[in-house]
Amino acid sequence: MSQNRKSADSLEDLYADTLHYHVNTGGETIHAKRMPGRFRNLKWLTMSTWLAFFIGPYLQWGDHQAILFDIPGRKFHLFGATIWPQDIWMLSLLLILLAITLFGVTAVAGRVFCGYFCFQTVWTDVFTWIEDKIEGNAIQRRRLDKAAWSADKIRKKTLKHSLWLLVSILTGITFAAYFTDAFELWNGYLTFSAPYIAWVVLALFIAGTYILAGFMREQVCFWLCPYARIQSVMVDKDSILPTYDYHRGEPRGKVKSKSSDAATKGDCIDCKMCVGVCPTGVDIREGLSEGCITCGLCIDACDSIMDKVGKPKGLIRYLSHKEMDGVTLPPVFKRPRVITYSTIFMLAVTGIIYGLATIPPVELSIVHSRQPLFMRMSDGSIQNKYTIKAVNKLETDQRVSLTVKSSSGDVHMVKEAYFKDITLKAGKMVPFSIFLQATPASLEHENTDVQLTIQGITQPDITVTYDSVFVGPKK
């Protein structure tokens, strides 16, 4: 018991870090204690993946950026693939894929995205890390906030906000760089020659990052993020979440020297350290809360306290409600919700892979004129007008020829020689009109199937066909 007394003495300093343990509704700033542990290490690891965000716009692939969302050019460059407006359905599949991944992970393990990958969570953690390094630990930061203004306080606050603004500026420029040439954008900003819209985007992103990550912090999770509101319909009793084992922890009580008193208490010593490290300030012991982002930092904190008082770890751990009640969980892939999400996920992946593998080098769109459907010429022949839009998705100009073939009848192009050699500019859409002509006697039906084919001259392997119809008078 002397060991417990020593441990209790060593915990006195820790209690001061957790004075503010109620859910914050915006009336105060939460200063969470930063503690080492396996979930903190995991959080640093997942946060480091955001380095790719800052590197992405500066990678080159051929003669363009590896990742470039060229809105004026109406195309997206994703490494070796170029996505055009005609292929936008793949973007829809990608959004479905990301949403289903989010839903599936939430159904299995709660708000893992919020805890480890969310832009707001990651940038807030970076901002509070800077704050911790400059202003000190949680106790020191609270004291500094309450202290009168002095030269030392002004120095620390100025340095902190300067670094916050620097991170916000880098974030804003990097975000804008995904939509234009990154190096030209930097040159534009540094020489104050960037276009007006570039300054607007930068200002909005700086303000958003600075305010949301620096000041609002957990309030975004509580009041602005819709995901916190709808998580209750995504999790169930099978979902594995950071959970307080009340069977083992209750009744709570401070560490006492008397063994008889200790025997009547649970393992929770009510130190509130789990609340003190929570970035949103919620009490995990009160059950699932919309403020819990399942980051697991409370588990690190509780395990460290259990080590100090000589009790087993795991008072707070990833656990499902069924496991808490002693029920064995079914295998993950036997759960109906997971099966549904997995099926949609695989269908979306298959669609995206198919789309990327079958993107045609030349996209052909042909619209038959409806006003009028056909024209009767002075020589008695029938003409139909077609508007053609040919998009060259390659990086080089392409010479192509256009031919027509009909299922029956003598359907041919007017001035056919003009279409034997057409140049499609690289990355451009070439619109033009053609007229198909036929004699009424050669038409067997009112509607005759026709097939228009673009055949590559520069690259003979390019062949694109389009099925349409030639309309004639009623038989």
PDB file of C-alpha atoms in Angstrom, residues 181-417:
ATOM      1  CA  ASP A 181       0.661  25.932 -62.348  1.00  0.00           C
ATOM      2  CA  ALA A 182       2.204  25.898 -58.865  1.00  0.00           C
ATOM      3  CA  PHE A 183       5.434  27.679 -59.721  1.00  0.00           C
ATOM      4  CA  GLU A 184       3.695  30.398 -61.741  1.00  0.00           C
ATOM      5  CA  LEU A 185       1.303  30.879 -58.820  1.00  0.00           C
ATOM      6  CA  TRP A 186       4.169  31.361 -56.365  1.00  0.00           C
ATOM      7  CA  ASN A 187       5.768  33.832 -58.748  1.00  0.00           C
ATOM      8  CA  GLY A 188       2.467  35.679 -59.031  1.00  0.00           C
ATOM      9  CA  TYR A 189       2.072  35.935 -55.278  1.00  0.00           C
ATOM     10  CA  LEU A 190       5.685  36.972 -54.656  1.00  0.00           C
ATOM     11  CA  THR A 191       5.591  39.627 -57.387  1.00  0.00           C
ATOM     12  CA  PHE A 192       2.013  40.691 -56.573  1.00  0.00           C
ATOM     13  CA  SER A 193       0.965  39.892 -60.135  1.00  0.00           C
ATOM     14  CA  ALA A 194      -1.378  36.991 -59.369  1.00  0.00           C
ATOM     15  CA  PRO A 195      -4.946  37.317 -60.742  1.00  0.00           C
ATOM     16  CA  TYR A 196      -7.697  38.655 -58.537  1.00  0.00           C
ATOM     17  CA  ILE A 197      -9.343  35.251 -58.032  1.00  0.00           C
ATOM     18  CA  ALA A 198      -6.035  33.801 -56.784  1.00  0.00           C
ATOM     19  CA  TRP A 199      -5.879  36.457 -54.053  1.00  0.00           C
ATOM     20  CA  VAL A 200      -9.496  35.810 -53.096  1.00  0.00           C
ATOM     21  CA  VAL A 201      -8.897  32.056 -52.783  1.00  0.00           C
ATOM     22  CA  LEU A 202      -5.755  32.666 -50.737  1.00  0.00           C
ATOM     23  CA  ALA A 203      -7.489  35.122 -48.402  1.00  0.00           C
ATOM     24  CA  LEU A 204     -10.453  32.803 -47.830  1.00  0.00           C
ATOM     25  CA  PHE A 205      -8.268  29.805 -47.131  1.00  0.00           C
ATOM     26  CA  ILE A 206      -5.951  31.724 -44.797  1.00  0.00           C
ATOM     27  CA  ALA A 207      -8.930  33.060 -42.853  1.00  0.00           C
ATOM     28  CA  GLY A 208     -10.618  29.660 -42.740  1.00  0.00           C
ATOM     29  CA  THR A 209      -7.524  27.796 -41.581  1.00  0.00           C
ATOM     30  CA  TYR A 210      -6.498  30.449 -39.057  1.00  0.00           C
ATOM     31  CA  ILE A 211      -9.947  30.806 -37.491  1.00  0.00           C
ATOM     32  CA  LEU A 212     -11.150  27.198 -37.603  1.00  0.00           C
ATOM     33  CA  ALA A 213      -7.915  25.529 -36.483  1.00  0.00           C
ATOM     34  CA  GLY A 214      -6.630  28.303 -34.239  1.00  0.00           C
ATOM     35  CA  PHE A 215      -9.735  29.549 -32.473  1.00  0.00           C
ATOM     36  CA  MET A 216     -12.848  27.428 -33.068  1.00  0.00           C
ATOM     37  CA  ARG A 217     -11.081  24.057 -32.784  1.00  0.00           C
ATOM     38  CA  GLU A 218     -13.442  21.530 -31.215  1.00  0.00           C
ATOM     39  CA  GLN A 219     -16.413  23.857 -31.764  1.00  0.00           C
ATOM     40  CA  VAL A 220     -16.275  22.900 -35.456  1.00  0.00           C
ATOM     41  CA  CYS A 221     -16.820  19.264 -34.448  1.00  0.00           C
ATOM     42  CA  PHE A 222     -19.668  20.171 -32.111  1.00  0.00           C
ATOM     43  CA  TRP A 223     -21.608  22.719 -34.126  1.00  0.00           C
ATOM     44  CA  LEU A 224     -20.444  22.862 -37.763  1.00  0.00           C
ATOM     45  CA  CYS A 225     -19.571  19.315 -38.809  1.00  0.00           C
ATOM     46  CA  PRO A 226     -22.624  17.307 -39.978  1.00  0.00           C
ATOM     47  CA  TYR A 227     -20.730  14.044 -39.527  1.00  0.00           C
ATOM     48  CA  ALA A 228     -20.923  14.400 -35.749  1.00  0.00           C
ATOM     49  CA  ARG A 229     -24.705  14.584 -36.039  1.00  0.00           C
ATOM     50  CA  ILE A 230     -25.237  11.558 -38.251  1.00  0.00           C
ATOM     51  CA  GLN A 231     -22.709   9.211 -36.641  1.00  0.00           C
ATOM     52  CA  SER A 232     -25.443   7.719 -34.472  1.00  0.00           C
ATOM     53  CA  VAL A 233     -27.057   6.123 -37.533  1.00  0.00           C
ATOM     54  CA  MET A 234     -23.717   4.691 -38.705  1.00  0.00           C
ATOM     55  CA  VAL A 235     -22.627   2.932 -35.536  1.00  0.00           C
ATOM     56  CA  ASP A 236     -24.369   0.067 -33.791  1.00  0.00           C
ATOM     57  CA  LYS A 237     -23.724  -2.285 -30.904  1.00  0.00           C
ATOM     58  CA  ASP A 238     -21.091  -4.090 -32.975  1.00  0.00           C
ATOM     59  CA  SER A 239     -19.018  -0.949 -33.605  1.00  0.00           C
ATOM     60  CA  ILE A 240     -15.702  -0.904 -31.764  1.00  0.00           C
ATOM     61  CA  LEU A 241     -15.248   2.477 -30.047  1.00  0.00           C
ATOM     62  CA  PRO A 242     -13.103   3.916 -27.230  1.00  0.00           C
ATOM     63  CA  THR A 243     -15.171   2.769 -24.276  1.00  0.00           C
ATOM     64  CA  TYR A 244     -14.924   3.122 -20.521  1.00  0.00           C
ATOM     65  CA  ASP A 245     -15.285  -0.265 -18.802  1.00  0.00           C
ATOM     66  CA  TYR A 246     -17.731   0.773 -16.089  1.00  0.00           C
ATOM     67  CA  HIS A 247     -17.964  -2.811 -14.785  1.00  0.00           C
ATOM     68  CA  ARG A 248     -14.355  -2.549 -13.763  1.00  0.00           C
ATOM     69  CA  GLY A 249     -14.089   1.178 -13.080  1.00  0.00           C
ATOM     70  CA  GLU A 250     -17.091   1.830 -10.818  1.00  0.00           C
ATOM     71  CA  PRO A 251     -17.460   3.042  -8.169  1.00  0.00           C
ATOM     72  CA  ARG A 252     -14.840   5.702  -8.748  1.00  0.00           C
ATOM     73  CA  GLY A 253     -12.607   7.044  -6.045  1.00  0.00           C
ATOM     74  CA  LYS A 254      -9.235   8.578  -5.326  1.00  0.00           C
ATOM     75  CA  VAL A 255      -6.355   6.293  -4.350  1.00  0.00           C
ATOM     76  CA  LYS A 256      -6.520   5.773  -0.578  1.00  0.00           C
ATOM     77  CA  SER A 257      -3.972   4.384   1.826  1.00  0.00           C
ATOM     78  CA  LYS A 258      -6.432   2.122   3.626  1.00  0.00           C
ATOM     79  CA  SER A 259      -6.695  -1.264   1.960  1.00  0.00           C
ATOM     80  CA  SER A 260     -10.243  -1.795   3.266  1.00  0.00           C
ATOM     81  CA  ASP A 261     -11.407   1.353   1.536  1.00  0.00           C
ATOM     82  CA  ALA A 262      -9.553   0.508  -1.683  1.00  0.00           C
ATOM     83  CA  ALA A 263     -11.314  -2.846  -1.846  1.00  0.00           C
ATOM     84  CA  THR A 264     -14.705  -1.117  -2.187  1.00  0.00           C
ATOM     85  CA  LYS A 265     -13.593   1.086  -5.076  1.00  0.00           C
ATOM     86  CA  GLY A 266     -13.327   0.393  -8.782  1.00  0.00           C
ATOM     87  CA  ASP A 267     -10.164   0.852 -10.794  1.00  0.00           C
ATOM     88  CA  CYS A 268     -11.082   4.395 -11.903  1.00  0.00           C
ATOM     89  CA  ILE A 269      -9.407   6.815  -9.486  1.00  0.00           C
ATOM     90  CA  ASP A 270     -11.405   9.756 -10.906  1.00  0.00           C
ATOM     91  CA  CYS A 271      -8.279  11.636 -11.957  1.00  0.00           C
ATOM     92  CA  LYS A 272     -10.078  12.937 -15.056  1.00  0.00           C
ATOM     93  CA  MET A 273      -6.888  12.559 -17.050  1.00  0.00           C
ATOM     94  CA  CYS A 274      -8.918  11.034 -19.889  1.00  0.00           C
ATOM     95  CA  VAL A 275     -10.829  14.321 -20.062  1.00  0.00           C
ATOM     96  CA  GLY A 276      -7.684  16.405 -19.746  1.00  0.00           C
ATOM     97  CA  VAL A 277      -6.115  14.940 -22.902  1.00  0.00           C
ATOM     98  CA  CYS A 278      -9.329  14.937 -24.971  1.00  0.00           C
ATOM     99  CA  PRO A 279      -9.055  17.497 -27.789  1.00  0.00           C
ATOM    100  CA  THR A 280     -12.803  18.126 -27.619  1.00  0.00           C
ATOM    101  CA  GLY A 281     -13.038  18.091 -23.817  1.00  0.00           C
ATOM    102  CA  VAL A 282     -15.623  15.315 -23.473  1.00  0.00           C
ATOM    103  CA  ASP A 283     -15.753  12.763 -20.671  1.00  0.00           C
ATOM    104  CA  ILE A 284     -15.460   9.279 -22.203  1.00  0.00           C
ATOM    105  CA  ARG A 285     -16.842   7.823 -18.975  1.00  0.00           C
ATOM    106  CA  GLU A 286     -20.251   9.332 -19.722  1.00  0.00           C
ATOM    107  CA  GLY A 287     -20.675   7.154 -22.821  1.00  0.00           C
ATOM    108  CA  LEU A 288     -20.759   7.899 -26.568  1.00  0.00           C
ATOM    109  CA  SER A 289     -20.830  11.620 -27.293  1.00  0.00           C
ATOM    110  CA  GLU A 290     -21.058  13.621 -30.500  1.00  0.00           C
ATOM    111  CA  GLY A 291     -17.854  15.308 -29.391  1.00  0.00           C
ATOM    112  CA  CYS A 292     -15.857  12.059 -29.279  1.00  0.00           C
ATOM    113  CA  ILE A 293     -13.689  11.754 -32.386  1.00  0.00           C
ATOM    114  CA  THR A 294     -12.393   8.288 -31.381  1.00  0.00           C
ATOM    115  CA  CYS A 295      -8.750   9.397 -31.468  1.00  0.00           C
ATOM    116  CA  GLY A 296      -7.836   7.060 -28.588  1.00  0.00           C
ATOM    117  CA  LEU A 297      -5.799   9.666 -26.673  1.00  0.00           C
ATOM    118  CA  CYS A 298      -7.912   8.970 -23.599  1.00  0.00           C
ATOM    119  CA  ILE A 299      -6.715   5.353 -23.783  1.00  0.00           C
ATOM    120  CA  ASP A 300      -3.078   6.495 -23.663  1.00  0.00           C
ATOM    121  CA  ALA A 301      -3.839   8.721 -20.684  1.00  0.00           C
ATOM    122  CA  CYS A 302      -5.735   6.061 -18.751  1.00  0.00           C
ATOM    123  CA  ASP A 303      -3.112   3.383 -19.412  1.00  0.00           C
ATOM    124  CA  SER A 304      -0.391   5.668 -18.074  1.00  0.00           C
ATOM    125  CA  ILE A 305      -2.394   6.220 -14.881  1.00  0.00           C
ATOM    126  CA  MET A 306      -3.060   2.500 -14.478  1.00  0.00           C
ATOM    127  CA  ASP A 307       0.707   1.935 -14.686  1.00  0.00           C
ATOM    128  CA  LYS A 308       1.279   4.509 -11.938  1.00  0.00           C
ATOM    129  CA  VAL A 309      -1.259   2.984  -9.551  1.00  0.00           C
ATOM    130  CA  GLY A 310      -0.250  -0.598 -10.325  1.00  0.00           C
ATOM    131  CA  LYS A 311      -3.477  -1.697 -12.000  1.00  0.00           C
ATOM    132  CA  PRO A 312      -4.021  -3.469 -15.361  1.00  0.00           C
ATOM    133  CA  LYS A 313      -4.283  -1.361 -18.480  1.00  0.00           C
ATOM    134  CA  GLY A 314      -7.449  -1.297 -20.555  1.00  0.00           C
ATOM    135  CA  LEU A 315      -9.883   0.472 -18.261  1.00  0.00           C
ATOM    136  CA  ILE A 316     -10.571   2.547 -21.350  1.00  0.00           C
ATOM    137  CA  ARG A 317     -10.100   0.594 -24.563  1.00  0.00           C
ATOM    138  CA  TYR A 318     -11.589  -0.015 -27.998  1.00  0.00           C
ATOM    139  CA  LEU A 319     -14.662  -2.062 -27.182  1.00  0.00           C
ATOM    140  CA  SER A 320     -18.170  -2.648 -28.531  1.00  0.00           C
ATOM    141  CA  HIS A 321     -21.376  -2.507 -26.529  1.00  0.00           C
ATOM    142  CA  LYS A 322     -21.912  -6.208 -27.154  1.00  0.00           C
ATOM    143  CA  GLU A 323     -18.456  -7.046 -25.815  1.00  0.00           C
ATOM    144  CA  MET A 324     -19.155  -4.882 -22.774  1.00  0.00           C
ATOM    145  CA  ASP A 325     -22.214  -7.070 -22.120  1.00  0.00           C
ATOM    146  CA  GLY A 326     -20.189 -10.251 -22.582  1.00  0.00           C
ATOM    147  CA  VAL A 327     -21.483 -11.084 -26.076  1.00  0.00           C
ATOM    148  CA  THR A 328     -19.020 -12.331 -28.701  1.00  0.00           C
ATOM    149  CA  LEU A 329     -18.886 -10.160 -31.826  1.00  0.00           C
ATOM    150  CA  PRO A 330     -19.747 -11.761 -35.177  1.00  0.00           C
ATOM    151  CA  PRO A 331     -17.017 -11.670 -37.864  1.00  0.00           C
ATOM    152  CA  VAL A 332     -16.827  -8.269 -39.516  1.00  0.00           C
ATOM    153  CA  PHE A 333     -17.712  -9.480 -43.006  1.00  0.00           C
ATOM    154  CA  LYS A 334     -20.802 -11.279 -41.747  1.00  0.00           C
ATOM    155  CA  ARG A 335     -22.434  -8.059 -40.639  1.00  0.00           C
ATOM    156  CA  PRO A 336     -25.175  -6.960 -43.107  1.00  0.00           C
ATOM    157  CA  ARG A 337     -24.140  -3.309 -42.994  1.00  0.00           C
ATOM    158  CA  VAL A 338     -20.511  -4.106 -43.730  1.00  0.00           C
ATOM    159  CA  ILE A 339     -21.521  -6.478 -46.542  1.00  0.00           C
ATOM    160  CA  THR A 340     -23.621  -3.729 -48.130  1.00  0.00           C
ATOM    161  CA  TYR A 341     -20.873  -1.120 -47.858  1.00  0.00           C
ATOM    162  CA  SER A 342     -18.255  -3.556 -49.183  1.00  0.00           C
ATOM    163  CA  THR A 343     -20.408  -4.447 -52.197  1.00  0.00           C
ATOM    164  CA  ILE A 344     -20.942  -0.796 -53.137  1.00  0.00           C
ATOM    165  CA  PHE A 345     -17.231  -0.138 -52.566  1.00  0.00           C
ATOM    166  CA  MET A 346     -16.169  -2.921 -54.928  1.00  0.00           C
ATOM    167  CA  LEU A 347     -18.669  -1.838 -57.593  1.00  0.00           C
ATOM    168  CA  ALA A 348     -17.316   1.731 -57.433  1.00  0.00           C
ATOM    169  CA  VAL A 349     -13.698   0.525 -57.627  1.00  0.00           C
ATOM    170  CA  THR A 350     -14.540  -1.702 -60.586  1.00  0.00           C
ATOM    171  CA  GLY A 351     -16.262   1.182 -62.373  1.00  0.00           C
ATOM    172  CA  ILE A 352     -13.311   3.524 -61.839  1.00  0.00           C
ATOM    173  CA  ILE A 353     -10.771   0.943 -63.021  1.00  0.00           C
ATOM    174  CA  TYR A 354     -12.885   0.194 -66.085  1.00  0.00           C
ATOM    175  CA  GLY A 355     -13.251   3.886 -66.840  1.00  0.00           C
ATOM    176  CA  LEU A 356      -9.525   4.603 -66.546  1.00  0.00           C
ATOM    177  CA  ALA A 357      -8.685   1.599 -68.703  1.00  0.00           C
ATOM    178  CA  THR A 358     -11.137   2.488 -71.466  1.00  0.00           C
ATOM    179  CA  ILE A 359     -10.807   6.274 -71.761  1.00  0.00           C
ATOM    180  CA  PRO A 360     -10.832   6.823 -75.553  1.00  0.00           C
ATOM    181  CA  PRO A 361      -8.094   9.058 -76.990  1.00  0.00           C
ATOM    182  CA  VAL A 362     -10.718  10.846 -79.072  1.00  0.00           C
ATOM    183  CA  GLU A 363     -14.231  11.469 -77.807  1.00  0.00           C
ATOM    184  CA  LEU A 364     -16.974  11.799 -80.410  1.00  0.00           C
ATOM    185  CA  SER A 365     -20.356  13.393 -79.820  1.00  0.00           C
ATOM    186  CA  ILE A 366     -22.879  13.640 -82.681  1.00  0.00           C
ATOM    187  CA  VAL A 367     -26.238  15.377 -82.455  1.00  0.00           C
ATOM    188  CA  HIS A 368     -28.847  14.982 -85.192  1.00  0.00           C
ATOM    189  CA  SER A 369     -30.586  18.233 -86.093  1.00  0.00           C
ATOM    190  CA  ARG A 370     -34.240  18.210 -85.041  1.00  0.00           C
ATOM    191  CA  GLN A 371     -35.378  21.408 -86.751  1.00  0.00           C
ATOM    192  CA  PRO A 372     -36.011  20.090 -89.344  1.00  0.00           C
ATOM    193  CA  LEU A 373     -35.441  16.332 -89.100  1.00  0.00           C
ATOM    194  CA  PHE A 374     -34.709  16.188 -92.822  1.00  0.00           C
ATOM    195  CA  MET A 375     -34.655  18.471 -95.839  1.00  0.00           C
ATOM    196  CA  ARG A 376     -35.855  17.655 -99.348  1.00  0.00           C
ATOM    197  CA  MET A 377     -33.479  19.187-101.874  1.00  0.00           C
ATOM    198  CA  SER A 378     -34.371  20.564-105.326  1.00  0.00           C
ATOM    199  CA  ASP A 379     -33.101  17.402-107.014  1.00  0.00           C
ATOM    200  CA  GLY A 380     -35.400  15.287-104.833  1.00  0.00           C
ATOM    201  CA  SER A 381     -32.657  13.916-102.547  1.00  0.00           C
ATOM    202  CA  ILE A 382     -33.013  13.865 -98.749  1.00  0.00           C
ATOM    203  CA  GLN A 383     -30.487  15.581 -96.474  1.00  0.00           C
ATOM    204  CA  ASN A 384     -29.896  15.320 -92.714  1.00  0.00           C
ATOM    205  CA  LYS A 385     -27.721  17.708 -90.702  1.00  0.00           C
ATOM    206  CA  TYR A 386     -25.457  16.540 -87.866  1.00  0.00           C
ATOM    207  CA  THR A 387     -23.420  18.592 -85.387  1.00  0.00           C
ATOM    208  CA  ILE A 388     -20.195  16.827 -84.438  1.00  0.00           C
ATOM    209  CA  LYS A 389     -17.975  17.598 -81.452  1.00  0.00           C
ATOM    210  CA  ALA A 390     -14.652  15.765 -81.518  1.00  0.00           C
ATOM    211  CA  VAL A 391     -12.395  16.048 -78.445  1.00  0.00           C
ATOM    212  CA  ASN A 392      -8.725  15.184 -78.771  1.00  0.00           C
ATOM    213  CA  LYS A 393      -7.671  13.971 -75.303  1.00  0.00           C
ATOM    214  CA  LEU A 394      -4.055  13.406 -76.332  1.00  0.00           C
ATOM    215  CA  GLU A 395      -1.158  15.808 -75.819  1.00  0.00           C
ATOM    216  CA  THR A 396      -0.387  16.048 -79.556  1.00  0.00           C
ATOM    217  CA  ASP A 397      -2.370  17.178 -82.600  1.00  0.00           C
ATOM    218  CA  GLN A 398      -4.077  14.347 -84.456  1.00  0.00           C
ATOM    219  CA  ARG A 399      -4.970  14.095 -88.124  1.00  0.00           C
ATOM    220  CA  VAL A 400      -8.069  11.978 -88.639  1.00  0.00           C
ATOM    221  CA  SER A 401     -10.596  11.132 -91.342  1.00  0.00           C
ATOM    222  CA  LEU A 402     -14.363  10.849 -91.022  1.00  0.00           C
ATOM    223  CA  THR A 403     -16.339   8.187 -92.906  1.00  0.00           C
ATOM    224  CA  VAL A 404     -19.972   7.083 -92.895  1.00  0.00           C
ATOM    225  CA  LYS A 405     -21.547   3.678 -93.356  1.00  0.00           C
ATOM    226  CA  SER A 406     -25.272   2.916 -93.545  1.00  0.00           C
ATOM    227  CA  SER A 407     -27.202  -0.264 -92.835  1.00  0.00           C
ATOM    228  CA  SER A 408     -29.130   0.143 -96.099  1.00  0.00           C
ATOM    229  CA  GLY A 409     -29.563   2.703 -98.832  1.00  0.00           C
ATOM    230  CA  ASP A 410     -27.073   5.026-100.501  1.00  0.00           C
ATOM    231  CA  VAL A 411     -26.313   7.339 -97.573  1.00  0.00           C
ATOM    232  CA  HIS A 412     -23.211   9.422 -98.089  1.00  0.00           C
ATOM    233  CA  MET A 413     -21.638  12.671 -96.937  1.00  0.00           C
ATOM    234  CA  VAL A 414     -22.022  15.878 -98.912  1.00  0.00           C
ATOM    235  CA  LYS A 415     -18.557  17.202 -99.884  1.00  0.00           C
ATOM    236  CA  GLU A 416     -17.044  14.018 -98.477  1.00  0.00           C
ATOM    237  CA  ALA A 417     -13.532  14.993 -99.623  1.00  0.00           C
TER     238      ALA A 417
END
